[in-house]
PDB file of C-alpha atoms (C1' of nucleotides) in Angstrom:
ATOM      1  CA  MET A   1      46.697  14.947  86.472  1.00 63.00           C
ATOM      2  CA  ARG A   2      49.334  15.492  89.099  1.00 65.00           C
ATOM      3  CA  ASP A   3      47.865  12.779  91.297  1.00 89.00           C
ATOM      4  CA  LYS A   4      47.861  10.043  88.681  1.00 90.00           C
ATOM      5  CA  LYS A   5      50.580   8.026  90.382  1.00 93.00           C
ATOM      6  CA  ARG A   6      48.923   8.467  93.728  1.00 95.00           C
ATOM      7  CA  ASP A   7      45.578   7.271  92.403  1.00 91.00           C
ATOM      8  CA  GLU A   8      47.243   4.280  90.777  1.00 88.00           C
ATOM      9  CA  LEU A   9      48.880   3.247  94.034  1.00 91.00           C
ATOM     10  CA  LEU A  10      45.675   3.735  95.970  1.00 92.00           C
ATOM     11  CA  GLU A  11      43.876   1.660  93.349  1.00 86.00           C
ATOM     12  CA  ILE A  12      46.357  -1.178  93.821  1.00 86.00           C
ATOM     13  CA  TYR A  13      45.828  -0.931  97.550  1.00 91.00           C
ATOM     14  CA  ARG A  14      42.062  -0.856  97.129  1.00 87.00           C
ATOM     15  CA  LEU A  15      42.148  -4.012  94.998  1.00 83.00           C
ATOM     16  CA  LEU A  16      44.261  -5.839  97.538  1.00 85.00           C
ATOM     17  CA  ARG A  17      42.304  -4.623 100.528  1.00 88.00           C
ATOM     18  CA  ASN A  18      39.061  -5.488  98.858  1.00 85.00           C
ATOM     19  CA  ARG A  19      40.370  -8.988  98.222  1.00 82.00           C
ATOM     20  CA  PHE A  20      42.053  -9.735 101.532  1.00 86.00           C
ATOM     21  CA  GLY A  21      40.487  -7.413 104.082  1.00 91.00           C
ATOM     22  CA  HIS A  22      42.483  -5.465 106.647  1.00 96.00           C
ATOM     23  CA  ARG A  23      45.526  -7.533 107.617  1.00 96.00           C
ATOM     24  CA  ASN A  24      45.957  -6.148 111.125  1.00 96.00           C
ATOM     25  CA  TRP A  25      49.753  -6.270 111.132  1.00 98.00           C
ATOM     26  CA  TRP A  26      52.300  -6.965 112.619  1.00 98.00           C
ATOM     27  CA  PRO A  27      51.314 -10.381 114.044  1.00 96.00           C
ATOM     28  CA  ALA A  28      52.930 -10.266 117.508  1.00 98.00           C
ATOM     29  CA  ASP A  29      52.054  -9.981 121.177  1.00 97.00           C
ATOM     30  CA  SER A  30      54.369  -7.035 121.796  1.00 98.00           C
ATOM     31  CA  SER A  31      56.475  -4.463 120.015  1.00 98.00           C
ATOM     32  CA  PHE A  32      59.616  -6.181 121.200  1.00 98.00           C
ATOM     33  CA  GLU A  33      58.370  -9.378 119.623  1.00 98.00           C
ATOM     34  CA  VAL A  34      57.970  -7.444 116.376  1.00 98.00           C
ATOM     35  CA  ILE A  35      61.670  -6.621 116.405  1.00 98.00           C
ATOM     36  CA  ILE A  36      62.789 -10.188 117.028  1.00 98.00           C
ATOM     37  CA  GLY A  37      60.258 -11.436 114.505  1.00 98.00           C
ATOM     38  CA  ALA A  38      61.585  -9.026 111.896  1.00 98.00           C
ATOM     39  CA  ILE A  39      65.018 -10.607 112.241  1.00 98.00           C
ATOM     40  CA  LEU A  40      63.736 -14.164 112.347  1.00 98.00           C
ATOM     41  CA  THR A  41      61.620 -13.818 109.219  1.00 98.00           C
ATOM     42  CA  GLN A  42      64.509 -12.739 107.002  1.00 98.00           C
ATOM     43  CA  ASN A  43      64.319 -14.797 103.823  1.00 97.00           C
ATOM     44  CA  VAL A  44      62.113 -17.469 105.350  1.00 97.00           C
ATOM     45  CA  ALA A  45      58.405 -18.201 105.306  1.00 96.00           C
ATOM     46  CA  TRP A  46      56.577 -16.650 108.247  1.00 97.00           C
ATOM     47  CA  ASN A  47      55.498 -20.101 109.343  1.00 97.00           C
ATOM     48  CA  ASN A  48      59.128 -20.917 110.094  1.00 98.00           C
ATOM     49  CA  ALA A  49      59.780 -17.642 111.879  1.00 98.00           C
ATOM     50  CA  SER A  50      56.659 -18.203 113.935  1.00 98.00           C
ATOM     51  CA  LYS A  51      57.963 -21.555 115.124  1.00 98.00           C
ATOM     52  CA  ALA A  52      61.228 -19.954 116.139  1.00 98.00           C
ATOM     53  CA  ILE A  53      59.293 -17.333 118.114  1.00 98.00           C
ATOM     54  CA  ASP A  54      57.401 -20.126 119.863  1.00 98.00           C
ATOM     55  CA  GLY A  55      60.734 -21.735 120.687  1.00 98.00           C
ATOM     56  CA  LEU A  56      61.923 -18.549 122.353  1.00 98.00           C
ATOM     57  CA  LYS A  57      58.651 -18.144 124.212  1.00 98.00           C
ATOM     58  CA  ARG A  58      58.720 -21.679 125.538  1.00 98.00           C
ATOM     59  CA  ALA A  59      62.188 -20.985 126.942  1.00 98.00           C
ATOM     60  CA  ASN A  60      61.000 -17.656 128.394  1.00 98.00           C
ATOM     61  CA  MET A  61      63.542 -15.999 126.143  1.00 98.00           C
ATOM     62  CA  LEU A  62      61.332 -13.569 124.281  1.00 98.00           C
ATOM     63  CA  GLU A  63      61.944 -10.822 126.782  1.00 97.00           C
ATOM     64  CA  PRO A  64      64.622  -8.123 126.602  1.00 98.00           C
ATOM     65  CA  LEU A  65      66.216  -8.905 129.970  1.00 97.00           C
ATOM     66  CA  ALA A  66      66.391 -12.650 129.416  1.00 97.00           C
ATOM     67  CA  LEU A  67      67.529 -12.376 125.833  1.00 97.00           C
ATOM     68  CA  ASN A  68      70.162  -9.791 126.652  1.00 97.00           C
ATOM     69  CA  GLU A  69      71.976 -12.088 129.033  1.00 96.00           C
ATOM     70  CA  ARG A  70      72.190 -15.120 126.791  1.00 96.00           C
ATOM     71  CA  ALA A  71      75.003 -15.882 124.397  1.00 97.00           C
ATOM     72  CA  ALA A  72      74.300 -16.482 120.732  1.00 98.00           C
ATOM     73  CA  GLU A  73      75.148 -20.161 121.198  1.00 98.00           C
ATOM     74  CA  GLU A  74      72.283 -20.508 123.652  1.00 98.00           C
ATOM     75  CA  ILE A  75      69.815 -18.693 121.443  1.00 98.00           C
ATOM     76  CA  ALA A  76      70.621 -20.546 118.228  1.00 98.00           C
ATOM     77  CA  PRO A  77      69.121 -23.951 119.078  1.00 98.00           C
ATOM     78  CA  LEU A  78      65.852 -22.307 120.109  1.00 98.00           C
ATOM     79  CA  ILE A  79      65.357 -20.696 116.699  1.00 98.00           C
ATOM     80  CA  LYS A  80      66.376 -23.507 114.385  1.00 98.00           C
ATOM     81  CA  PRO A  81      63.166 -23.467 112.336  1.00 98.00           C
ATOM     82  CA  SER A  82      63.960 -19.906 111.222  1.00 98.00           C
ATOM     83  CA  ARG A  83      66.787 -21.126 108.933  1.00 98.00           C
ATOM     84  CA  PHE A  84      70.260 -19.531 109.109  1.00 98.00           C
ATOM     85  CA  TYR A  85      69.795 -19.846 112.846  1.00 98.00           C
ATOM     86  CA  ASN A  86      73.414 -19.296 113.830  1.00 98.00           C
ATOM     87  CA  MET A  87      73.546 -16.056 111.874  1.00 98.00           C
ATOM     88  CA  LYS A  88      70.199 -14.956 113.237  1.00 98.00           C
ATOM     89  CA  ALA A  89      71.175 -15.701 116.822  1.00 98.00           C
ATOM     90  CA  MET A  90      74.143 -13.407 116.308  1.00 98.00           C
ATOM     91  CA  LYS A  91      71.943 -10.760 114.712  1.00 98.00           C
ATOM     92  CA  ILE A  92      69.632 -10.854 117.720  1.00 98.00           C
ATOM     93  CA  LYS A  93      72.664 -10.574 119.944  1.00 98.00           C
ATOM     94  CA  ASN A  94      73.956  -7.596 117.979  1.00 98.00           C
ATOM     95  CA  PHE A  95      70.613  -5.870 118.275  1.00 98.00           C
ATOM     96  CA  MET A  96      70.332  -6.521 122.014  1.00 98.00           C
ATOM     97  CA  ASP A  97      73.773  -5.047 122.606  1.00 98.00           C
ATOM     98  CA  PHE A  98      72.741  -1.959 120.678  1.00 98.00           C
ATOM     99  CA  TYR A  99      69.315  -1.810 122.338  1.00 98.00           C
ATOM    100  CA  TYR A 100      70.740  -1.738 125.854  1.00 98.00           C
ATOM    101  CA  ARG A 101      73.798   0.329 125.091  1.00 98.00           C
ATOM    102  CA  GLU A 102      71.807   3.094 123.413  1.00 98.00           C
ATOM    103  CA  TYR A 103      68.392   2.913 125.035  1.00 98.00           C
ATOM    104  CA  GLY A 104      68.675   0.844 128.170  1.00 98.00           C
ATOM    105  CA  GLY A 105      66.391  -1.765 126.639  1.00 98.00           C
ATOM    106  CA  ASP A 106      63.483   0.690 126.613  1.00 98.00           C
ATOM    107  CA  LEU A 107      61.456   0.825 123.421  1.00 98.00           C
ATOM    108  CA  SER A 108      59.844   4.158 124.282  1.00 98.00           C
ATOM    109  CA  VAL A 109      63.304   5.685 124.558  1.00 98.00           C
ATOM    110  CA  MET A 110      64.327   4.235 121.222  1.00 98.00           C
ATOM    111  CA  SER A 111      61.089   5.417 119.650  1.00 98.00           C
ATOM    112  CA  ALA A 112      61.822   8.956 120.799  1.00 98.00           C
ATOM    113  CA  GLU A 113      64.574   9.152 118.196  1.00 98.00           C
ATOM    114  CA  SER A 114      63.795  10.811 114.910  1.00 98.00           C
ATOM    115  CA  PRO A 115      63.021   8.247 112.215  1.00 98.00           C
ATOM    116  CA  ALA A 116      65.974   9.256 110.058  1.00 98.00           C
ATOM    117  CA  VAL A 117      68.466   9.044 112.908  1.00 98.00           C
ATOM    118  CA  LEU A 118      67.120   5.768 114.236  1.00 98.00           C
ATOM    119  CA  ARG A 119      67.124   4.259 110.772  1.00 98.00           C
ATOM    120  CA  LYS A 120      70.759   5.101 110.323  1.00 98.00           C
ATOM    121  CA  LYS A 121      71.626   3.622 113.707  1.00 98.00           C
ATOM    122  CA  LEU A 122      69.693   0.431 113.051  1.00 98.00           C
ATOM    123  CA  LEU A 123      71.442  -0.013 109.717  1.00 98.00           C
ATOM    124  CA  ALA A 124      74.748   0.196 111.561  1.00 98.00           C
ATOM    125  CA  VAL A 125      73.814  -2.923 113.540  1.00 98.00           C
ATOM    126  CA  LYS A 126      75.283  -5.921 111.752  1.00 98.00           C
ATOM    127  CA  GLY A 127      72.468  -8.116 110.522  1.00 98.00           C
ATOM    128  CA  LEU A 128      69.856  -5.398 110.104  1.00 98.00           C
ATOM    129  CA  GLY A 129      69.398  -4.338 106.509  1.00 98.00           C
ATOM    130  CA  GLN A 130      66.952  -1.866 105.044  1.00 98.00           C
ATOM    131  CA  GLU A 131      63.851  -4.027 105.141  1.00 98.00           C
ATOM    132  CA  THR A 132      64.425  -5.238 108.683  1.00 98.00           C
ATOM    133  CA  ALA A 133      65.222  -1.738 109.896  1.00 98.00           C
ATOM    134  CA  ASP A 134      62.132  -0.332 108.225  1.00 98.00           C
ATOM    135  CA  CYS A 135      59.931  -3.071 109.678  1.00 98.00           C
ATOM    136  CA  ILE A 136      61.184  -2.080 113.117  1.00 98.00           C
ATOM    137  CA  LEU A 137      60.609   1.610 112.436  1.00 98.00           C
ATOM    138  CA  LEU A 138      57.082   1.109 111.136  1.00 98.00           C
ATOM    139  CA  TYR A 139      55.706  -1.875 113.040  1.00 98.00           C
ATOM    140  CA  ALA A 140      57.539  -1.576 116.360  1.00 98.00           C
ATOM    141  CA  CYS A 141      58.076   2.186 116.651  1.00 98.00           C
ATOM    142  CA  GLY A 142      55.017   3.389 114.746  1.00 98.00           C
ATOM    143  CA  MET A 143      57.003   5.653 112.455  1.00 98.00           C
ATOM    144  CA  PRO A 144      55.835   6.641 108.945  1.00 98.00           C
ATOM    145  CA  ILE A 145      58.315   4.504 107.015  1.00 98.00           C
ATOM    146  CA  PHE A 146      57.206   2.444 104.006  1.00 98.00           C
ATOM    147  CA  VAL A 147      58.569  -1.100 104.057  1.00 98.00           C
ATOM    148  CA  VAL A 148      59.840  -2.556 100.795  1.00 98.00           C
ATOM    149  CA  ASP A 149      60.403  -6.240 100.156  1.00 96.00           C
ATOM    150  CA  ALA A 150      61.074  -8.393  97.103  1.00 92.00           C
ATOM    151  CA  TYR A 151      57.366  -8.509  96.291  1.00 89.00           C
ATOM    152  CA  THR A 152      57.073  -4.742  96.434  1.00 93.00           C
ATOM    153  CA  LYS A 153      59.745  -4.333  93.804  1.00 92.00           C
ATOM    154  CA  ARG A 154      58.147  -6.985  91.616  1.00 86.00           C
ATOM    155  CA  ILE A 155      54.790  -5.250  91.795  1.00 85.00           C
ATOM    156  CA  LEU A 156      56.301  -1.990  90.617  1.00 88.00           C
ATOM    157  CA  GLN A 157      58.003  -3.772  87.762  1.00 84.00           C
ATOM    158  CA  ARG A 158      55.099  -5.977  86.744  1.00 79.00           C
ATOM    159  CA  TYR A 159      52.700  -3.089  86.840  1.00 80.00           C
ATOM    160  CA  GLY A 160      54.992  -1.378  84.376  1.00 81.00           C
ATOM    161  CA  ILE A 161      55.712   1.484  86.760  1.00 88.00           C
ATOM    162  CA  PHE A 162      59.395   0.565  86.533  1.00 90.00           C
ATOM    163  CA  LYS A 163      60.815  -1.178  83.477  1.00 87.00           C
ATOM    164  CA  LYS A 164      63.237  -3.192  85.541  1.00 89.00           C
ATOM    165  CA  GLU A 165      63.064  -4.133  89.170  1.00 89.00           C
ATOM    166  CA  PRO A 166      63.771  -0.957  91.112  1.00 94.00           C
ATOM    167  CA  SER A 167      66.316  -0.768  93.895  1.00 96.00           C
ATOM    168  CA  TYR A 168      65.102  -0.633  97.479  1.00 97.00           C
ATOM    169  CA  GLU A 169      65.522   3.131  97.614  1.00 97.00           C
ATOM    170  CA  GLU A 170      63.788   3.689  94.295  1.00 97.00           C
ATOM    171  CA  ALA A 171      60.817   1.609  95.354  1.00 97.00           C
ATOM    172  CA  GLN A 172      60.563   3.214  98.755  1.00 98.00           C
ATOM    173  CA  ARG A 173      60.829   6.686  97.318  1.00 97.00           C
ATOM    174  CA  TYR A 174      58.065   5.944  94.821  1.00 97.00           C
ATOM    175  CA  PHE A 175      55.632   4.992  97.558  1.00 98.00           C
ATOM    176  CA  THR A 176      56.502   7.702 100.026  1.00 98.00           C
ATOM    177  CA  GLU A 177      56.536  10.424  97.386  1.00 97.00           C
ATOM    178  CA  ASN A 178      53.205   9.465  95.901  1.00 97.00           C
ATOM    179  CA  LEU A 179      51.184   8.305  98.872  1.00 98.00           C
ATOM    180  CA  PRO A 180      49.799  10.425 101.695  1.00 98.00           C
ATOM    181  CA  ARG A 181      51.999  10.200 104.777  1.00 98.00           C
ATOM    182  CA  ASP A 182      49.685   7.828 106.567  1.00 98.00           C
ATOM    183  CA  ILE A 183      51.142   5.309 108.995  1.00 98.00           C
ATOM    184  CA  GLU A 184      48.072   3.117 108.904  1.00 98.00           C
ATOM    185  CA  LEU A 185      48.198   3.048 105.105  1.00 98.00           C
ATOM    186  CA  TYR A 186      51.903   2.191 105.120  1.00 98.00           C
ATOM    187  CA  ASN A 187      51.198  -0.515 107.644  1.00 98.00           C
ATOM    188  CA  ASP A 188      48.422  -2.281 105.809  1.00 98.00           C
ATOM    189  CA  PHE A 189      49.719  -1.702 102.283  1.00 96.00           C
ATOM    190  CA  HIS A 190      52.889  -3.662 102.954  1.00 97.00           C
ATOM    191  CA  ALA A 191      50.880  -6.360 104.723  1.00 97.00           C
ATOM    192  CA  GLN A 192      48.604  -6.646 101.677  1.00 91.00           C
ATOM    193  CA  ILE A 193      51.569  -7.048  99.369  1.00 92.00           C
ATOM    194  CA  VAL A 194      52.952  -9.843 101.511  1.00 93.00           C
ATOM    195  CA  GLN A 195      49.553 -11.504 101.570  1.00 89.00           C
ATOM    196  CA  LEU A 196      49.426 -11.398  97.784  1.00 84.00           C
ATOM    197  CA  GLY A 197      52.815 -13.057  97.693  1.00 82.00           C
ATOM    198  CA  ASN A 198      51.459 -15.827  99.865  1.00 82.00           C
ATOM    199  CA  CYS A 199      48.606 -16.622  97.525  1.00 73.00           C
ATOM    200  CA  VAL A 200      48.738 -19.762  95.468  1.00 59.00           C
ATOM    201  CA  CYS A 201      47.817 -20.026  91.840  1.00 51.00           C
ATOM    202  CA  LYS A 202      49.966 -22.305  89.682  1.00 45.00           C
ATOM    203  CA  THR A 203      52.871 -20.814  91.493  1.00 50.00           C
ATOM    204  CA  ARG A 204      52.808 -17.832  93.787  1.00 55.00           C
ATOM    205  CA  PRO A 205      51.590 -14.688  91.998  1.00 58.00           C
ATOM    206  CA  LEU A 206      54.694 -12.743  92.925  1.00 66.00           C
ATOM    207  CA  CYS A 207      57.319 -15.452  92.997  1.00 57.00           C
ATOM    208  CA  GLY A 208      60.172 -15.096  90.557  1.00 54.00           C
ATOM    209  CA  SER A 209      58.855 -17.631  88.072  1.00 51.00           C
ATOM    210  CA  CYS A 210      55.122 -16.968  88.177  1.00 49.00           C
ATOM    211  CA  PRO A 211      53.787 -17.160  84.613  1.00 43.00           C
ATOM    212  CA  ILE A 212      50.503 -15.479  85.428  1.00 44.00           C
ATOM    213  CA  ALA A 213      51.824 -12.298  86.947  1.00 47.00           C
ATOM    214  CA  ALA A 214      54.452 -11.759  84.284  1.00 41.00           C
ATOM    215  CA  VAL A 215      54.485  -8.496  82.405  1.00 41.00           C
ATOM    216  CA  ASN A 216      52.192  -8.791  79.413  1.00 38.00           C
ATOM    217  CA  GLY A 217      52.350  -5.337  77.913  1.00 38.00           C
ATOM    218  CA  SER A 218      49.314  -4.018  79.707  1.00 34.00           C
ATOM    219  CA  LYS A 219      49.064  -3.484  83.392  1.00 42.00           C
ATOM    220  CA  CYS A 220      49.336  -6.609  85.441  1.00 44.00           C
ATOM    221  CA  ARG A 221      46.458  -7.111  87.842  1.00 45.00           C
ATOM    222  CA  PHE A 222      48.006 -10.147  89.494  1.00 50.00           C
ATOM    223  CA  THR A 223      44.769 -11.959  88.745  1.00 45.00           C
ATOM    224  CA  ILE A 224      43.736 -10.719  92.145  1.00 43.00           C
ATOM    225  CA  THR A 225      40.174 -11.792  91.601  1.00 37.00           C
ATOM    226  CA  THR A 226      41.139 -15.310  90.603  1.00 38.00           C
ATOM    227  CA  VAL A 227      43.995 -16.375  92.852  1.00 41.00           C
ATOM    228  CA  HIS A 228      43.154 -18.619  95.734  1.00 38.00           C
ATOM    229  CA  ARG A 229      43.941 -17.934  99.318  1.00 37.00           C
ATOM    230  CA  SER A 230      46.719 -19.909 100.940  1.00 37.00           C
ATOM    231  CA  GLU A 231      45.035 -19.780 104.322  1.00 34.00           C
TER     232      GLU A 231
ATOM    233  C1'  DA B   1      63.750 -34.653  94.025  1.00 67.80           C
ATOM    234  C1'  DC B   2      62.916 -30.329  93.213  1.00 67.80           C
ATOM    235  C1'  DC B   3      61.475 -24.974  94.333  1.00 67.80           C
ATOM    236  C1'  DC B   4      61.136 -21.097  97.139  1.00 67.80           C
ATOM    237  C1'  DA B   5      60.251 -18.465 101.528  1.00 67.80           C
ATOM    238  C1'  DG B   6      58.115 -11.284 104.621  1.00 67.80           C
ATOM    239  C1'  DG B   7      67.325 -10.767 103.718  1.00 67.80           C
ATOM    240  C1'  DG B   8      71.874  -9.512 104.678  1.00 67.80           C
ATOM    241  C1'  DC B   9      76.854  -9.851 104.392  1.00 67.80           C
ATOM    242  C1'  DG B  10      81.275 -10.510 102.301  1.00 67.80           C
ATOM    243  C1'  DT B  11      83.642 -10.946  98.136  1.00 67.80           C
ATOM    244  C1'  DT B  12      84.482 -10.125  93.203  1.00 67.80           C
ATOM    245  C1'  DG B  13      84.295  -7.710  88.512  1.00 67.80           C
TER     246       DG B  13
ATOM    247  C1'  DC C   1      76.758  -0.616  91.807  1.00 67.80           C
ATOM    248  C1'  DA C   2      75.631  -5.757  90.003  1.00 67.80           C
ATOM    249  C1'  DA C   3      76.358 -10.401  90.573  1.00 67.80           C
ATOM    250  C1'  DC C   4      77.448 -13.821  92.845  1.00 67.80           C
ATOM    251  C1'  DG C   5      78.067 -17.552  97.113  1.00 67.80           C
ATOM    252  C1'  DC C   6      76.978 -18.307 101.718  1.00 67.80           C
ATOM    253  C1'  DC C   7      73.890 -19.119 105.677  1.00 67.80           C
ATOM    254  C1'  DA C   8      71.290 -24.138 106.104  1.00 67.80           C
ATOM    255  C1'  DT C   9      64.753 -25.204 107.815  1.00 67.80           C
ATOM    256  C1'  DG C  10      60.260 -26.586 106.331  1.00 67.80           C
ATOM    257  C1'  DG C  11      56.131 -26.767 103.343  1.00 67.80           C
ATOM    258  C1'  DG C  12      54.284 -27.494  98.711  1.00 67.80           C
TER     259       DG C  12
END
DNA sequence: ACCCAGGGCGTTG
DNA sequence: CAACGCCATGGG
């Protein structure tokens, strides 16, 4: 059947959704907070990023105008829990410069760009890579862009869809070419994958050294029905 | 005392 | 392009 890949992906999503319920992403009070959160959560547990967000909020810094006026040195101490805080303060700074220079600090103006153009512009901001840019496009701008992370690539490999871990582009292409162009599906699918990564068994089901979710010749089901929730 | 988290950049080979 | 080192906190 021509829709075999599509059905397989939808089956993975169904398993996850059935296990975890709708994830209702992105966890934030505003779209602007999504953008800052996307930077702060780079290579760190969400718990840490969340603390950094609280730090900004307590200083009344999680607003475009306030954040735009502050130097990176003033932002850094507020986001220490997010790890790599000096780098991330500079990344936030770089984004704010771009945000005001190009769009006057107005998200609706930025969101009026075409997804392809905006993606390219975001990637030109130092500190925003593909995953961060795509998180902004999908979760802040509501654009139909599938977000790939380390877990996503591992799923494709451990399911045997790819023999080795695919590149970001390969993984993204696989999802967007085989799934219906459905923003809500893109939204929750990625959230489900992250939730799976946060589950605890012996080790995390999708962590690099997980013995349970390793390829075993047949299709890996991640022991979805047997892993425990981390929450 | 480990290990790893919802990455990205700069530098090598 | 792949494979590194670097950035440098907090929870299990």
